[in-house]
XYZ file of C-alpha atoms in Angstrom:
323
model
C 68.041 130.195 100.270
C 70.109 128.278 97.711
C 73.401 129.964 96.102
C 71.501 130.210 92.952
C 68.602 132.262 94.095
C 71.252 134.500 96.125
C 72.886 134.863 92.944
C 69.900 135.838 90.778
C 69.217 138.903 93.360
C 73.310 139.878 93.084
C 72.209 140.247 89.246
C 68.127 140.897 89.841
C 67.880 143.464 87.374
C 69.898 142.081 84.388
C 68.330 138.661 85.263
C 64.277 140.661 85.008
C 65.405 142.215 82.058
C 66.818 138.663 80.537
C 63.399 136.839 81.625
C 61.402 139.332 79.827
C 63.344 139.100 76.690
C 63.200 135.733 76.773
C 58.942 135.874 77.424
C 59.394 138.067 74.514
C 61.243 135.988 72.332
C 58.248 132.953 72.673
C 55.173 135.222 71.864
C 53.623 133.988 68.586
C 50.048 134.190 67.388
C 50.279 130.440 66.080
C 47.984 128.780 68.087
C 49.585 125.334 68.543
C 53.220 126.898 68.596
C 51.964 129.302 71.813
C 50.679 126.212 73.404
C 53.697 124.405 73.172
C 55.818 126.878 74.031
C 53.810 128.019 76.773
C 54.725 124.245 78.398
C 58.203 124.448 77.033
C 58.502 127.524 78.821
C 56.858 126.673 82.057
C 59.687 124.602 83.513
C 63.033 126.139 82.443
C 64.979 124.726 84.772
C 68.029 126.055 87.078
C 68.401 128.757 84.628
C 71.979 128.148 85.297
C 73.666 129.257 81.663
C 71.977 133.171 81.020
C 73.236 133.344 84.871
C 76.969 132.662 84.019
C 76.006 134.331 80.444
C 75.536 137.494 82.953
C 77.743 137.154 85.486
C 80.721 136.644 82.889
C 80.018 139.743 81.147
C 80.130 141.723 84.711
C 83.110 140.067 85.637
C 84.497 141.520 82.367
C 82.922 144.849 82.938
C 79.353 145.310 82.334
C 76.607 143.643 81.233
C 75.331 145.253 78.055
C 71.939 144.779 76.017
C 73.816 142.704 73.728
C 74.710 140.186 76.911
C 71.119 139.789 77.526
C 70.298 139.257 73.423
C 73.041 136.687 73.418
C 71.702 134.957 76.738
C 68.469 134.772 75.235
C 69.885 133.661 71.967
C 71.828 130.599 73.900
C 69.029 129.717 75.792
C 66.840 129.429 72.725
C 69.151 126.817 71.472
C 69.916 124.798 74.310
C 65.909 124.645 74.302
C 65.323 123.446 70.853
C 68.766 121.306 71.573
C 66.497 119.396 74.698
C 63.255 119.443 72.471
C 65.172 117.196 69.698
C 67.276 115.778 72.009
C 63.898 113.867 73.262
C 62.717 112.713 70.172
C 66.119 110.968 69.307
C 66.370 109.502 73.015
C 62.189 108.636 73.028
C 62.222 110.412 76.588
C 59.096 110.606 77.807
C 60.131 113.713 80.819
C 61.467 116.485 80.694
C 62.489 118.622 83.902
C 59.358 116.461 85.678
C 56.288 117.448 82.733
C 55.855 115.401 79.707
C 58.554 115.633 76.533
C 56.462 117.484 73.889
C 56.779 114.740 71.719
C 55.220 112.609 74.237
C 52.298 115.711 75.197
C 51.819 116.198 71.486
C 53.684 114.150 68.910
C 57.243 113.951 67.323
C 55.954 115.876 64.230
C 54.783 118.860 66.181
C 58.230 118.407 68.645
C 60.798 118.510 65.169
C 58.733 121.731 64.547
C 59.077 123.894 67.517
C 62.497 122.805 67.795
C 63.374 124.302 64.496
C 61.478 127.199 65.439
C 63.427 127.566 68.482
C 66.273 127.121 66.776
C 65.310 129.894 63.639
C 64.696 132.186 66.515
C 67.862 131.968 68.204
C 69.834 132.269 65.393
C 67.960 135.654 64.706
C 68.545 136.832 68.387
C 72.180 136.565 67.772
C 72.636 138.318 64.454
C 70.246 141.250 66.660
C 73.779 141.544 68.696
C 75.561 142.540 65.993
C 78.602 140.746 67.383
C 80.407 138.603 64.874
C 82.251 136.479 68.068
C 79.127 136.108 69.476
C 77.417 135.015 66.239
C 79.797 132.500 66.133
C 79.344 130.786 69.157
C 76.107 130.049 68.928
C 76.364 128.494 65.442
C 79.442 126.675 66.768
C 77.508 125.520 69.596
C 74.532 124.301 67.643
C 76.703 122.013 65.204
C 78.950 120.995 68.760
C 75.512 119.941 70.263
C 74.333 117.779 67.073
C 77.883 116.719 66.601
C 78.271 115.274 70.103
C 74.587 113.544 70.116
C 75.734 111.860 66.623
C 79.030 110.506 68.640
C 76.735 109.473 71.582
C 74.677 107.302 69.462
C 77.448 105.945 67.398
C 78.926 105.025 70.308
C 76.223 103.434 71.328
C 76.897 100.348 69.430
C 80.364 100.273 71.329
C 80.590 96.998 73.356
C 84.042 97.970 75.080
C 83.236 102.213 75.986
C 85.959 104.029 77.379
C 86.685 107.138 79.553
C 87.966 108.423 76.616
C 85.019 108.506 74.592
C 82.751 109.205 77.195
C 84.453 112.630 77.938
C 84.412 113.358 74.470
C 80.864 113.121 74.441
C 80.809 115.180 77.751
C 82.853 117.888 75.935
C 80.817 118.834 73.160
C 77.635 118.749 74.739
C 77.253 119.607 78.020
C 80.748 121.467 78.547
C 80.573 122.985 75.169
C 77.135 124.714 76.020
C 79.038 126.065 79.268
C 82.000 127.215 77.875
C 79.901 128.830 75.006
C 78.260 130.749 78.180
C 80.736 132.009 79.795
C 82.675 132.707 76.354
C 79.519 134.234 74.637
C 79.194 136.392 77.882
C 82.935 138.245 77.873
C 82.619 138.709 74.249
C 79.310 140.277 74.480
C 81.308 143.224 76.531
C 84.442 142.881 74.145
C 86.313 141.415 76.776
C 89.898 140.943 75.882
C 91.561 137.633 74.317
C 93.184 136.513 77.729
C 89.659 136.783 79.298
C 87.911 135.181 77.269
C 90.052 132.009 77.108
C 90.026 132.346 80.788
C 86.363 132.352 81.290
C 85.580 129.822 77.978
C 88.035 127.152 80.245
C 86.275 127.703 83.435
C 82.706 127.200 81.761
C 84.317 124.006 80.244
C 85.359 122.932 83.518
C 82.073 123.993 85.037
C 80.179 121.672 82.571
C 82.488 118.578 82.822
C 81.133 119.238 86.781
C 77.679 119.672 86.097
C 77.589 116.580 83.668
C 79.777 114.060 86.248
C 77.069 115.049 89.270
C 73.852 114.679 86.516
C 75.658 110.931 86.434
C 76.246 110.372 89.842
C 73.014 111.558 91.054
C 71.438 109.033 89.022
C 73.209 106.187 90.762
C 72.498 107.944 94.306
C 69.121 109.658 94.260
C 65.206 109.039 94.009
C 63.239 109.884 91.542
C 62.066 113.189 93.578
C 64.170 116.818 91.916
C 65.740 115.023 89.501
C 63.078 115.858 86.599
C 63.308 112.097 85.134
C 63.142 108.305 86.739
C 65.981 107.691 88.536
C 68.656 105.310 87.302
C 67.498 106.502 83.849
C 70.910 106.006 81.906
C 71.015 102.212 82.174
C 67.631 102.385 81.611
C 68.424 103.705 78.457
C 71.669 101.691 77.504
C 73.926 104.332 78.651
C 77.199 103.572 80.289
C 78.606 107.079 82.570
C 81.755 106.855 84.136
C 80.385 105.389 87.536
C 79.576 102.462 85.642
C 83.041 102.867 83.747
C 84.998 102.795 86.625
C 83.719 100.247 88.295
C 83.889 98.129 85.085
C 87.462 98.297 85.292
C 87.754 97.446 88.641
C 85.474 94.331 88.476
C 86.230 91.086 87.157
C 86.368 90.746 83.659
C 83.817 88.477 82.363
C 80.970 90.029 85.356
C 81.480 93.448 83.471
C 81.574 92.247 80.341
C 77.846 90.417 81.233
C 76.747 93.576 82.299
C 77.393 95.752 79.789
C 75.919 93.579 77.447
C 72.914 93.633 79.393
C 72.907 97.086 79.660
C 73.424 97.750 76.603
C 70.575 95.494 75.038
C 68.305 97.099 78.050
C 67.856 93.717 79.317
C 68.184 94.910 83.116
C 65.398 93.407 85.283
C 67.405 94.076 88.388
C 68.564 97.842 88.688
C 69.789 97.663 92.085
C 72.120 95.301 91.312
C 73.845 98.079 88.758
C 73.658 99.896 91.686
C 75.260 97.895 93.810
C 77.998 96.927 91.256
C 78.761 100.484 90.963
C 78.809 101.253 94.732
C 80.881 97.755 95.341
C 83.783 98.768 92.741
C 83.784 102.508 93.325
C 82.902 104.117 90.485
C 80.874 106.887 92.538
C 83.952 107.393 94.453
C 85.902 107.662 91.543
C 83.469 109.945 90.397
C 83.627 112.372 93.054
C 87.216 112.386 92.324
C 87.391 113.440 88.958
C 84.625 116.561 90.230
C 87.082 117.897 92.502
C 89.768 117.797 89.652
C 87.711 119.415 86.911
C 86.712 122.025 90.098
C 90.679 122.613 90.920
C 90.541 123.783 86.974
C 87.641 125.669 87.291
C 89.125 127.586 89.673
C 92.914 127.949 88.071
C 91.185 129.656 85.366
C 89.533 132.464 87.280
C 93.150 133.728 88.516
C 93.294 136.259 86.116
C 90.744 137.990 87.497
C 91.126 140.101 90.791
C 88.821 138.898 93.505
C 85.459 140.985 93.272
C 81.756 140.170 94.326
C 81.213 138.639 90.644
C 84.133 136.143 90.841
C 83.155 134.867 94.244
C 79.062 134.272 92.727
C 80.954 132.571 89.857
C 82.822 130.366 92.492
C 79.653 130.088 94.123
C 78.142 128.424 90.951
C 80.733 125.695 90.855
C 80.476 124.558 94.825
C 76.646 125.007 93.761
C 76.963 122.254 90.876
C 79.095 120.035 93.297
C 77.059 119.863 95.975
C 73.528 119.876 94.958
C 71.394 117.102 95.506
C 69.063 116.978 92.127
């Protein structure tokens, strides 16, 4: 048994009540919208952000129904977030089952994400909590903001660490943070918690978004949800690549990225083995265990309890899984 699953039974009855609200939330009579959402739904991942949604608000004191509206509410988003998100990148996977713009088309894909989207902005004004209202409307523009700077940066023949954790920062940190934020505010936590648990979500997602991009240098294309290696396939440059860019010689990483970035690769082990050679995965693993060391400052404030250990239990979790 994973630390996730021991998690979910630590919070089993919050976490029913959350799935069943969410089931709730994706019931339409439209027959095309129940079909897609039906696939949407049938792969939902880790479930990794209503967990920390939960667990944040228990930390803080209880969890309340308008935790579970809000969890729902985030989850929504990050949903019609990953349903766009496709159409932009072409992807033709998502979490191992066909994009829906690939299973239907990019019309019917721009549609259910906006539905998505409607529908989580209507869960959160159900909470009746202003804070929490506005953290999932901040997160929405963060999310669109950060894929604009991704793809502007795109065009970027010299990327930098810099810019890459920028990117990292409002995407896939912001949409922690906004969990564990979303999650004390949901039990009108006070101000020192909540800044407390917004920087160890942020901290928790620089994690989860450095092992997403070292896993693609290390693993097969078995858990992972998409073909391994998938980021140069694309043209994208994470920091293993980064690093080991500025480690190599000049004018070899300068040849590369150009070939990256025109996705003119033929040999993809050789990317791998340029990355392993000048130890960007090292480097890597490195800047994990500093973002962790954060993670964990931030929690201090908090007296150890059952809830603060499954939180700490999250972050070796993102660290050391394998897909």
């Amino acid at each position: 048994m994973d630390a996730l699953t021991r998690i979910k039974q630590y919070i089993s009855e919050d976490f029913d009540t959350y799935n069943a609200c969410f089931a709730q939330a994706l019931q339409t009579d439209n027959i095309l919208l129940k079909q897609v959402l039906e696939h949407v739904a049938a792969k939902q991942g880790k479930q990794m952000r209503p967990i920390i949604i939960l667990l944040s608000a228990k930390l803080c004191s209880g969890i309340t129904r308008q935790t579970i509206l809000a969890a729902v509410s985030m989850e929504l988003l990050h949903t019609a977030s990953l349903v766009h998100d496709d159409i932009v990148d072409d992807a033709t996977m998502r979490r191992g089952q066909q994009a829906v713009n690939v299973r239907w088309d990019n019309k019917t894909a721009v549609l259910v994400g906006d539905y998505l989207l409607s529908k989580a902005l209507a869960l959160a004004l159900e909470t009746n909590n202003i804070k929490a209202i506005s953290i999932i409307t901040e997160l929405g523009q963060a999310l669109s903001s950060g894929e604009l700077l991704q793809l502007f940066l795109a065009w970027n023949t010299n990327p930098d660490e810099d810019s890459y954790f920028k990117i990292i920062r409002q995407k896939t940190a912001m949409l922690f943070a906004a969990g564990t934020s979303i999650g004390a505010v949901s039990v009108n936590a006070e101000a020192e918690k909540c800044t407390a648990l917004r920087k160890f979500g942020e901290a928790l997602g620089v994690c989860f978004q450095l092992k997403d991009d070292y896993l693609d240098y290390v693993s097969d294309n078995n858990g992972l949800g998409k073909p391994a290696m998938s980021d140069v396939r694309d043209g994208k440059i994470t920091l293993p690549l980064l690093r080991a860019m500025q480690k190599a010689p000049q004018e070899q990483a300068n040849r590369l990225v150009q070939q990256i970035m025109s996705k003119e690769i033929e040999d993809i082990d050789a990317v791998r083995t340029f990355v392993m050679q000048y130890g960007g995965l090292e480097y890597t693993e490195e800047m994990m265990l500093k973002y962790k060391a954060e993670a964990i400052e931030a929690l201090r404030v908090f007296p150890d309890s059952e809830t603060k250990d499954a939180l700490l239990q999250i972050l070796d979790y993102v660290i050391a899984r394998t897909y």
